[in-house]
Amino acid sequence: AHSAYWTIDAVPGGVTVTDDSGNGVSGTTNGSPVSVVGVSSAAYTFDNVNDHFSFTTIIILSDTPCVFEAFVIPSTPTSTGHEKRMIVIGEASAPVSDFTFYQLYVDSFTQQASVFIGSGTTSEVENATGMTLSSGPRLDDGEFHYIAFAKRGDAGSQIELYVDDGMVANGVISGNFAISENTNFTAVGAQAADNRFFGDIDEIGIITSNIPSREEMKERAVRFLARGFSYGMNTTRRMIPTRSGSASVR
């Protein structure tokens, strides 16, 4: 079950981002994200400038298994010197000297799905220590793509990166990267004041119990698309083509 889940179907503009998991992890829009057609209903477009969601309620990631997931249509920023990481959803805590980061993001240069789990200062997050996985096809093709990572245990655990209906990278992380209760923050579309996302985000979730198996992770994109059909999804928007050739919209 999701610890937090945001369908983000509400109208944007200074409104509450409702947590549809029922766990009360609701947030607020910042900037001026634009509502567009999404996977099942609406999605948000983020401008790579100041659009993001902020949350006062947090998710506790005490170095336990978890999944971060979302559907995205990223774009390449037009500004020069833009940041490498376009955060889809991030969680972080601030110990005495360093931050601990859990980040699901799109690489703004390669346009590949990516995950980072590790620690470092907020000003040097690009050089922080930990594990980074970045792989799969370019995602800037105007279609929604399912991206996710799964962390399957504590220190020394397997990290897996998924795109659409397949795992594209995996590795073993060493070290204890725990998120404490009182000093962390969750954000969608940015982390702190940096790493802004450019493009569309929809159907965002964090799972911290009953983690899906590898096979279940591979099937999640197809199930999301089926849910979209049941909600009367606008089929003029192209959706992801799955490797099996099923559940796609052209």
PDB file of C-alpha atoms in Angstrom:
ATOM      1  CA  ALA A   1       0.000   0.000   0.000  1.00  0.00           C
ATOM      2  CA  HIS A   2       1.114   3.547  -0.672  1.00  0.00           C
ATOM      3  CA  SER A   3       2.405   5.669   2.187  1.00  0.00           C
ATOM      4  CA  ALA A   4       1.616   8.669  -0.018  1.00  0.00           C
ATOM      5  CA  TYR A   5      -0.067   8.891  -3.406  1.00  0.00           C
ATOM      6  CA  TRP A   6      -0.904  11.997  -5.400  1.00  0.00           C
ATOM      7  CA  THR A   7      -3.118  11.740  -8.482  1.00  0.00           C
ATOM      8  CA  ILE A   8      -2.742  15.548  -8.744  1.00  0.00           C
ATOM      9  CA  ASP A   9      -6.112  15.878 -10.432  1.00  0.00           C
ATOM     10  CA  ALA A  10      -7.024  19.151  -8.672  1.00  0.00           C
ATOM     11  CA  VAL A  11      -6.840  22.528 -10.394  1.00  0.00           C
ATOM     12  CA  PRO A  12      -3.384  24.087  -9.739  1.00  0.00           C
ATOM     13  CA  GLY A  13      -2.608  27.532  -8.381  1.00  0.00           C
ATOM     14  CA  GLY A  14      -1.996  27.771  -4.658  1.00  0.00           C
ATOM     15  CA  VAL A  15      -4.241  24.824  -3.830  1.00  0.00           C
ATOM     16  CA  THR A  16      -3.796  21.714  -1.731  1.00  0.00           C
ATOM     17  CA  VAL A  17      -2.249  18.673  -3.393  1.00  0.00           C
ATOM     18  CA  THR A  18      -4.365  15.913  -1.883  1.00  0.00           C
ATOM     19  CA  ASP A  19      -2.819  12.652  -0.723  1.00  0.00           C
ATOM     20  CA  ASP A  20      -5.103   9.953  -2.130  1.00  0.00           C
ATOM     21  CA  SER A  21      -3.546   7.226   0.020  1.00  0.00           C
ATOM     22  CA  GLY A  22      -5.554   8.462   2.983  1.00  0.00           C
ATOM     23  CA  ASN A  23      -2.407   9.016   5.069  1.00  0.00           C
ATOM     24  CA  GLY A  24      -2.675  12.802   5.113  1.00  0.00           C
ATOM     25  CA  VAL A  25       0.572  13.611   3.278  1.00  0.00           C
ATOM     26  CA  SER A  26      -0.949  16.592   1.469  1.00  0.00           C
ATOM     27  CA  GLY A  27       1.032  19.467   0.024  1.00  0.00           C
ATOM     28  CA  THR A  28       0.733  22.866  -1.630  1.00  0.00           C
ATOM     29  CA  THR A  29       1.522  24.012  -5.155  1.00  0.00           C
ATOM     30  CA  ASN A  30       4.219  26.669  -5.521  1.00  0.00           C
ATOM     31  CA  GLY A  31       4.770  28.812  -8.575  1.00  0.00           C
ATOM     32  CA  SER A  32       2.203  28.386 -11.337  1.00  0.00           C
ATOM     33  CA  PRO A  33       2.069  24.764 -12.507  1.00  0.00           C
ATOM     34  CA  VAL A  34      -0.360  24.301 -15.402  1.00  0.00           C
ATOM     35  CA  SER A  35      -3.013  21.580 -15.498  1.00  0.00           C
ATOM     36  CA  VAL A  36      -2.825  19.336 -18.594  1.00  0.00           C
ATOM     37  CA  VAL A  37      -4.252  15.978 -19.674  1.00  0.00           C
ATOM     38  CA  GLY A  38      -2.698  13.210 -17.591  1.00  0.00           C
ATOM     39  CA  VAL A  39      -2.634   9.449 -17.338  1.00  0.00           C
ATOM     40  CA  SER A  40      -6.083   9.053 -15.797  1.00  0.00           C
ATOM     41  CA  SER A  41      -7.328  12.623 -15.543  1.00  0.00           C
ATOM     42  CA  ALA A  42      -5.137  15.695 -15.038  1.00  0.00           C
ATOM     43  CA  ALA A  43      -1.365  16.148 -14.700  1.00  0.00           C
ATOM     44  CA  TYR A  44       0.802  19.174 -13.926  1.00  0.00           C
ATOM     45  CA  THR A  45       3.328  20.872 -16.167  1.00  0.00           C
ATOM     46  CA  PHE A  46       6.376  22.254 -14.294  1.00  0.00           C
ATOM     47  CA  ASP A  47       8.349  25.186 -15.733  1.00  0.00           C
ATOM     48  CA  ASN A  48      11.938  24.504 -14.518  1.00  0.00           C
ATOM     49  CA  VAL A  49      11.820  27.884 -12.749  1.00  0.00           C
ATOM     50  CA  ASN A  50       9.760  27.857  -9.555  1.00  0.00           C
ATOM     51  CA  ASP A  51       6.952  25.306  -9.975  1.00  0.00           C
ATOM     52  CA  HIS A  52       6.948  22.548  -7.348  1.00  0.00           C
ATOM     53  CA  PHE A  53       4.933  20.966  -4.539  1.00  0.00           C
ATOM     54  CA  SER A  54       5.972  21.369  -0.920  1.00  0.00           C
ATOM     55  CA  PHE A  55       4.835  19.208   2.000  1.00  0.00           C
ATOM     56  CA  THR A  56       4.688  19.771   5.736  1.00  0.00           C
ATOM     57  CA  THR A  57       3.936  16.121   6.500  1.00  0.00           C
ATOM     58  CA  ILE A  58       6.820  13.776   5.805  1.00  0.00           C
ATOM     59  CA  ILE A  59       7.518  10.147   4.954  1.00  0.00           C
ATOM     60  CA  ILE A  60       9.834   8.268   7.300  1.00  0.00           C
ATOM     61  CA  LEU A  61      12.489   6.288   5.404  1.00  0.00           C
ATOM     62  CA  SER A  62      14.540   4.749   8.209  1.00  0.00           C
ATOM     63  CA  ASP A  63      16.778   2.872   5.772  1.00  0.00           C
ATOM     64  CA  THR A  64      13.915   0.482   5.032  1.00  0.00           C
ATOM     65  CA  PRO A  65      12.562  -0.829   1.715  1.00  0.00           C
ATOM     66  CA  CYS A  66      10.678   1.693  -0.402  1.00  0.00           C
ATOM     67  CA  VAL A  67       9.427   2.486  -3.890  1.00  0.00           C
ATOM     68  CA  PHE A  68       9.191   5.931  -5.529  1.00  0.00           C
ATOM     69  CA  GLU A  69       7.132   6.059  -8.744  1.00  0.00           C
ATOM     70  CA  ALA A  70       5.522   8.500 -11.193  1.00  0.00           C
ATOM     71  CA  PHE A  71       4.527   9.093 -14.790  1.00  0.00           C
ATOM     72  CA  VAL A  72       6.490  11.811 -16.604  1.00  0.00           C
ATOM     73  CA  ILE A  73       6.861  13.643 -19.910  1.00  0.00           C
ATOM     74  CA  PRO A  74      10.157  15.509 -19.487  1.00  0.00           C
ATOM     75  CA  SER A  75      11.560  18.238 -21.713  1.00  0.00           C
ATOM     76  CA  THR A  76      15.080  19.613 -22.108  1.00  0.00           C
ATOM     77  CA  PRO A  77      15.475  23.000 -20.349  1.00  0.00           C
ATOM     78  CA  THR A  78      16.205  25.886 -22.693  1.00  0.00           C
ATOM     79  CA  SER A  79      18.241  27.909 -20.197  1.00  0.00           C
ATOM     80  CA  THR A  80      22.025  27.729 -20.381  1.00  0.00           C
ATOM     81  CA  GLY A  81      23.821  26.146 -17.452  1.00  0.00           C
ATOM     82  CA  HIS A  82      20.713  24.315 -16.286  1.00  0.00           C
ATOM     83  CA  GLU A  83      21.056  21.694 -13.574  1.00  0.00           C
ATOM     84  CA  LYS A  84      21.616  18.039 -14.367  1.00  0.00           C
ATOM     85  CA  ARG A  85      18.885  16.657 -12.103  1.00  0.00           C
ATOM     86  CA  MET A  86      15.224  17.372 -12.770  1.00  0.00           C
ATOM     87  CA  ILE A  87      13.592  16.060  -9.580  1.00  0.00           C
ATOM     88  CA  VAL A  88      10.342  14.168  -9.980  1.00  0.00           C
ATOM     89  CA  ILE A  89      10.051  13.355  -6.276  1.00  0.00           C
ATOM     90  CA  GLY A  90      12.660  13.704  -3.567  1.00  0.00           C
ATOM     91  CA  GLU A  91      12.909  13.066   0.149  1.00  0.00           C
ATOM     92  CA  ALA A  92      15.706  14.416   2.304  1.00  0.00           C
ATOM     93  CA  SER A  93      16.809  14.838   5.907  1.00  0.00           C
ATOM     94  CA  ALA A  94      19.392  17.100   7.463  1.00  0.00           C
ATOM     95  CA  PRO A  95      21.637  15.533  10.109  1.00  0.00           C
ATOM     96  CA  VAL A  96      24.286  17.613  11.843  1.00  0.00           C
ATOM     97  CA  SER A  97      26.493  18.224   8.797  1.00  0.00           C
ATOM     98  CA  ASP A  98      25.059  16.419   5.756  1.00  0.00           C
ATOM     99  CA  PHE A  99      21.749  15.797   4.072  1.00  0.00           C
ATOM    100  CA  THR A 100      20.502  12.318   3.199  1.00  0.00           C
ATOM    101  CA  PHE A 101      18.779  12.195  -0.181  1.00  0.00           C
ATOM    102  CA  TYR A 102      16.326   9.868  -1.896  1.00  0.00           C
ATOM    103  CA  GLN A 103      15.718  11.237  -5.397  1.00  0.00           C
ATOM    104  CA  LEU A 104      13.800   9.971  -8.422  1.00  0.00           C
ATOM    105  CA  TYR A 105      14.708  12.291 -11.258  1.00  0.00           C
ATOM    106  CA  VAL A 106      15.295  12.728 -14.992  1.00  0.00           C
ATOM    107  CA  ASP A 107      18.775  13.615 -16.210  1.00  0.00           C
ATOM    108  CA  SER A 108      18.247  16.908 -18.049  1.00  0.00           C
ATOM    109  CA  PHE A 109      21.076  16.178 -20.504  1.00  0.00           C
ATOM    110  CA  THR A 110      20.495  12.512 -21.380  1.00  0.00           C
ATOM    111  CA  GLN A 111      16.737  12.607 -20.608  1.00  0.00           C
ATOM    112  CA  GLN A 112      17.056   9.227 -18.886  1.00  0.00           C
ATOM    113  CA  ALA A 113      15.299   8.054 -15.737  1.00  0.00           C
ATOM    114  CA  SER A 114      17.613   8.221 -12.718  1.00  0.00           C
ATOM    115  CA  VAL A 115      17.756   7.548  -8.995  1.00  0.00           C
ATOM    116  CA  PHE A 116      20.154   8.823  -6.340  1.00  0.00           C
ATOM    117  CA  ILE A 117      20.363   7.621  -2.749  1.00  0.00           C
ATOM    118  CA  GLY A 118      23.171   9.051  -0.652  1.00  0.00           C
ATOM    119  CA  SER A 119      24.346  11.992   1.411  1.00  0.00           C
ATOM    120  CA  GLY A 120      26.042  15.356   1.017  1.00  0.00           C
ATOM    121  CA  THR A 121      25.484  19.068   1.561  1.00  0.00           C
ATOM    122  CA  THR A 122      22.621  20.863  -0.169  1.00  0.00           C
ATOM    123  CA  SER A 123      25.083  23.026  -2.091  1.00  0.00           C
ATOM    124  CA  GLU A 124      27.033  20.012  -3.343  1.00  0.00           C
ATOM    125  CA  VAL A 125      24.319  17.447  -3.990  1.00  0.00           C
ATOM    126  CA  GLU A 126      25.753  16.709  -7.454  1.00  0.00           C
ATOM    127  CA  ASN A 127      28.953  15.544  -5.721  1.00  0.00           C
ATOM    128  CA  ALA A 128      27.260  13.729  -2.848  1.00  0.00           C
ATOM    129  CA  THR A 129      28.301  10.166  -2.041  1.00  0.00           C
ATOM    130  CA  GLY A 130      26.006   7.199  -2.481  1.00  0.00           C
ATOM    131  CA  MET A 131      24.526   5.374  -5.459  1.00  0.00           C
ATOM    132  CA  THR A 132      23.308   6.804  -8.756  1.00  0.00           C
ATOM    133  CA  LEU A 133      21.560   4.723 -11.405  1.00  0.00           C
ATOM    134  CA  SER A 134      20.717   6.321 -14.756  1.00  0.00           C
ATOM    135  CA  SER A 135      19.639   4.237 -17.722  1.00  0.00           C
ATOM    136  CA  GLY A 136      16.972   3.421 -20.273  1.00  0.00           C
ATOM    137  CA  PRO A 137      15.691   5.247 -23.347  1.00  0.00           C
ATOM    138  CA  ARG A 138      15.348   8.988 -23.732  1.00  0.00           C
ATOM    139  CA  LEU A 139      12.045  10.051 -22.262  1.00  0.00           C
ATOM    140  CA  ASP A 140      11.522  13.360 -24.101  1.00  0.00           C
ATOM    141  CA  ASP A 141       9.350  11.910 -26.878  1.00  0.00           C
ATOM    142  CA  GLY A 142       6.083  13.589 -25.893  1.00  0.00           C
ATOM    143  CA  GLU A 143       4.665  10.416 -24.318  1.00  0.00           C
ATOM    144  CA  PHE A 144       4.018   9.582 -20.682  1.00  0.00           C
ATOM    145  CA  HIS A 145       6.573   7.134 -19.287  1.00  0.00           C
ATOM    146  CA  TYR A 146       6.360   5.236 -16.022  1.00  0.00           C
ATOM    147  CA  ILE A 147       9.571   5.601 -14.001  1.00  0.00           C
ATOM    148  CA  ALA A 148      10.284   4.158 -10.569  1.00  0.00           C
ATOM    149  CA  PHE A 149      12.953   2.877  -8.254  1.00  0.00           C
ATOM    150  CA  ALA A 150      12.733   0.142  -5.651  1.00  0.00           C
ATOM    151  CA  LYS A 151      15.003  -0.184  -2.620  1.00  0.00           C
ATOM    152  CA  ARG A 152      14.601  -3.721  -1.319  1.00  0.00           C
ATOM    153  CA  GLY A 153      16.233  -3.597   2.109  1.00  0.00           C
ATOM    154  CA  ASP A 154      18.503  -1.718   4.478  1.00  0.00           C
ATOM    155  CA  ALA A 155      22.275  -1.140   4.155  1.00  0.00           C
ATOM    156  CA  GLY A 156      23.731  -3.395   1.453  1.00  0.00           C
ATOM    157  CA  SER A 157      20.372  -3.706  -0.288  1.00  0.00           C
ATOM    158  CA  GLN A 158      19.421  -3.935  -3.940  1.00  0.00           C
ATOM    159  CA  ILE A 159      18.398  -0.772  -5.798  1.00  0.00           C
ATOM    160  CA  GLU A 160      16.388  -1.205  -9.004  1.00  0.00           C
ATOM    161  CA  LEU A 161      15.431   1.372 -11.648  1.00  0.00           C
ATOM    162  CA  TYR A 162      12.348   0.830 -13.832  1.00  0.00           C
ATOM    163  CA  VAL A 163      11.170   2.499 -17.038  1.00  0.00           C
ATOM    164  CA  ASP A 164       7.791   1.629 -18.521  1.00  0.00           C
ATOM    165  CA  ASP A 165       7.355  -2.144 -18.119  1.00  0.00           C
ATOM    166  CA  GLY A 166      10.951  -3.204 -17.477  1.00  0.00           C
ATOM    167  CA  MET A 167      13.910  -2.881 -15.107  1.00  0.00           C
ATOM    168  CA  VAL A 168      16.705  -0.943 -16.833  1.00  0.00           C
ATOM    169  CA  ALA A 169      19.401  -0.889 -14.114  1.00  0.00           C
ATOM    170  CA  ASN A 170      20.205  -2.251 -10.675  1.00  0.00           C
ATOM    171  CA  GLY A 171      22.991  -2.224  -8.099  1.00  0.00           C
ATOM    172  CA  VAL A 172      23.816  -2.771  -4.458  1.00  0.00           C
ATOM    173  CA  ILE A 173      24.070   0.235  -2.159  1.00  0.00           C
ATOM    174  CA  SER A 174      26.345   0.255   0.872  1.00  0.00           C
ATOM    175  CA  GLY A 175      25.891   2.425   3.931  1.00  0.00           C
ATOM    176  CA  ASN A 176      22.942   3.464   6.038  1.00  0.00           C
ATOM    177  CA  PHE A 177      20.887   6.249   4.456  1.00  0.00           C
ATOM    178  CA  ALA A 178      18.086   6.885   6.920  1.00  0.00           C
ATOM    179  CA  ILE A 179      15.572   9.724   6.814  1.00  0.00           C
ATOM    180  CA  SER A 180      14.783  10.985  10.299  1.00  0.00           C
ATOM    181  CA  GLU A 181      11.403  12.242  11.439  1.00  0.00           C
ATOM    182  CA  ASN A 182      11.951  15.838  12.456  1.00  0.00           C
ATOM    183  CA  THR A 183      14.451  17.226   9.992  1.00  0.00           C
ATOM    184  CA  ASN A 184      13.383  16.126   6.539  1.00  0.00           C
ATOM    185  CA  PHE A 185      11.296  17.371   3.658  1.00  0.00           C
ATOM    186  CA  THR A 186       9.451  15.896   0.685  1.00  0.00           C
ATOM    187  CA  ALA A 187       9.108  17.713  -2.615  1.00  0.00           C
ATOM    188  CA  VAL A 188       7.743  17.099  -6.116  1.00  0.00           C
ATOM    189  CA  GLY A 189       9.218  18.951  -9.081  1.00  0.00           C
ATOM    190  CA  ALA A 190      12.254  20.242  -7.150  1.00  0.00           C
ATOM    191  CA  GLN A 191      14.402  19.638  -4.088  1.00  0.00           C
ATOM    192  CA  ALA A 192      15.115  22.559  -1.774  1.00  0.00           C
ATOM    193  CA  ALA A 193      15.420  25.510  -4.193  1.00  0.00           C
ATOM    194  CA  ASP A 194      17.224  23.553  -6.885  1.00  0.00           C
ATOM    195  CA  ASN A 195      16.942  20.778  -9.461  1.00  0.00           C
ATOM    196  CA  ARG A 196      13.663  22.004 -10.977  1.00  0.00           C
ATOM    197  CA  PHE A 197      11.666  19.705 -13.248  1.00  0.00           C
ATOM    198  CA  PHE A 198      10.666  20.738 -16.783  1.00  0.00           C
ATOM    199  CA  GLY A 199       7.680  18.894 -18.227  1.00  0.00           C
ATOM    200  CA  ASP A 200       4.641  16.956 -17.026  1.00  0.00           C
ATOM    201  CA  ILE A 201       4.280  14.790 -13.889  1.00  0.00           C
ATOM    202  CA  ASP A 202       1.341  12.596 -12.901  1.00  0.00           C
ATOM    203  CA  GLU A 203       0.355   9.733 -10.557  1.00  0.00           C
ATOM    204  CA  ILE A 204       3.156  10.066  -7.966  1.00  0.00           C
ATOM    205  CA  GLY A 205       3.589   7.543  -5.182  1.00  0.00           C
ATOM    206  CA  ILE A 206       5.791   6.400  -2.301  1.00  0.00           C
ATOM    207  CA  ILE A 207       5.480   2.844  -0.965  1.00  0.00           C
ATOM    208  CA  THR A 208       7.154   1.804   2.300  1.00  0.00           C
ATOM    209  CA  SER A 209       5.432  -1.497   3.085  1.00  0.00           C
ATOM    210  CA  ASN A 210       4.522  -4.588   1.062  1.00  0.00           C
ATOM    211  CA  ILE A 211       7.040  -3.619  -1.604  1.00  0.00           C
ATOM    212  CA  PRO A 212       6.036  -4.957  -5.052  1.00  0.00           C
ATOM    213  CA  SER A 213       8.108  -7.810  -6.460  1.00  0.00           C
ATOM    214  CA  ARG A 214      10.182  -7.324  -9.610  1.00  0.00           C
ATOM    215  CA  GLU A 215       7.443  -8.869 -11.726  1.00  0.00           C
ATOM    216  CA  GLU A 216       4.818  -6.672 -10.087  1.00  0.00           C
ATOM    217  CA  MET A 217       6.959  -3.589 -10.745  1.00  0.00           C
ATOM    218  CA  LYS A 218       7.160  -4.497 -14.432  1.00  0.00           C
ATOM    219  CA  GLU A 219       3.369  -4.760 -14.591  1.00  0.00           C
ATOM    220  CA  ARG A 220       2.584  -1.473 -12.857  1.00  0.00           C
ATOM    221  CA  ALA A 221       2.734   0.691 -16.005  1.00  0.00           C
ATOM    222  CA  VAL A 222       0.225  -1.525 -17.794  1.00  0.00           C
ATOM    223  CA  ARG A 223      -2.101  -1.430 -14.784  1.00  0.00           C
ATOM    224  CA  PHE A 224      -1.860   2.371 -14.645  1.00  0.00           C
ATOM    225  CA  LEU A 225      -2.823   2.592 -18.304  1.00  0.00           C
ATOM    226  CA  ALA A 226      -5.783   0.272 -17.765  1.00  0.00           C
ATOM    227  CA  ARG A 227      -6.866   2.582 -14.913  1.00  0.00           C
ATOM    228  CA  GLY A 228      -6.596   5.498 -17.321  1.00  0.00           C
ATOM    229  CA  PHE A 229      -8.952   3.832 -19.769  1.00  0.00           C
ATOM    230  CA  SER A 230     -11.474   3.201 -16.993  1.00  0.00           C
ATOM    231  CA  TYR A 231     -11.430   6.911 -16.140  1.00  0.00           C
ATOM    232  CA  GLY A 232     -12.192   7.937 -19.730  1.00  0.00           C
ATOM    233  CA  MET A 233      -8.667   9.108 -20.485  1.00  0.00           C
ATOM    234  CA  ASN A 234      -8.259  11.596 -23.327  1.00  0.00           C
ATOM    235  CA  THR A 235      -6.931   9.309 -26.042  1.00  0.00           C
ATOM    236  CA  THR A 236      -5.699  12.153 -28.227  1.00  0.00           C
ATOM    237  CA  ARG A 237      -2.601  12.226 -26.020  1.00  0.00           C
ATOM    238  CA  ARG A 238      -0.059   9.526 -26.822  1.00  0.00           C
ATOM    239  CA  MET A 239       0.746   7.155 -23.987  1.00  0.00           C
ATOM    240  CA  ILE A 240       3.709   4.865 -23.455  1.00  0.00           C
ATOM    241  CA  PRO A 241       4.155   1.878 -25.776  1.00  0.00           C
ATOM    242  CA  THR A 242       4.872  -1.160 -23.601  1.00  0.00           C
ATOM    243  CA  ARG A 243       7.395  -3.738 -24.713  1.00  0.00           C
ATOM    244  CA  SER A 244       4.619  -6.329 -25.020  1.00  0.00           C
ATOM    245  CA  GLY A 245       2.752  -4.004 -27.366  1.00  0.00           C
ATOM    246  CA  SER A 246      -0.325  -3.913 -25.143  1.00  0.00           C
ATOM    247  CA  ALA A 247      -2.170  -1.140 -23.297  1.00  0.00           C
ATOM    248  CA  SER A 248      -0.814   1.649 -25.467  1.00  0.00           C
ATOM    249  CA  VAL A 249      -2.632   4.655 -26.886  1.00  0.00           C
ATOM    250  CA  ARG A 250      -1.639   6.331 -30.120  1.00  0.00           C
TER     251      ARG A 250
END
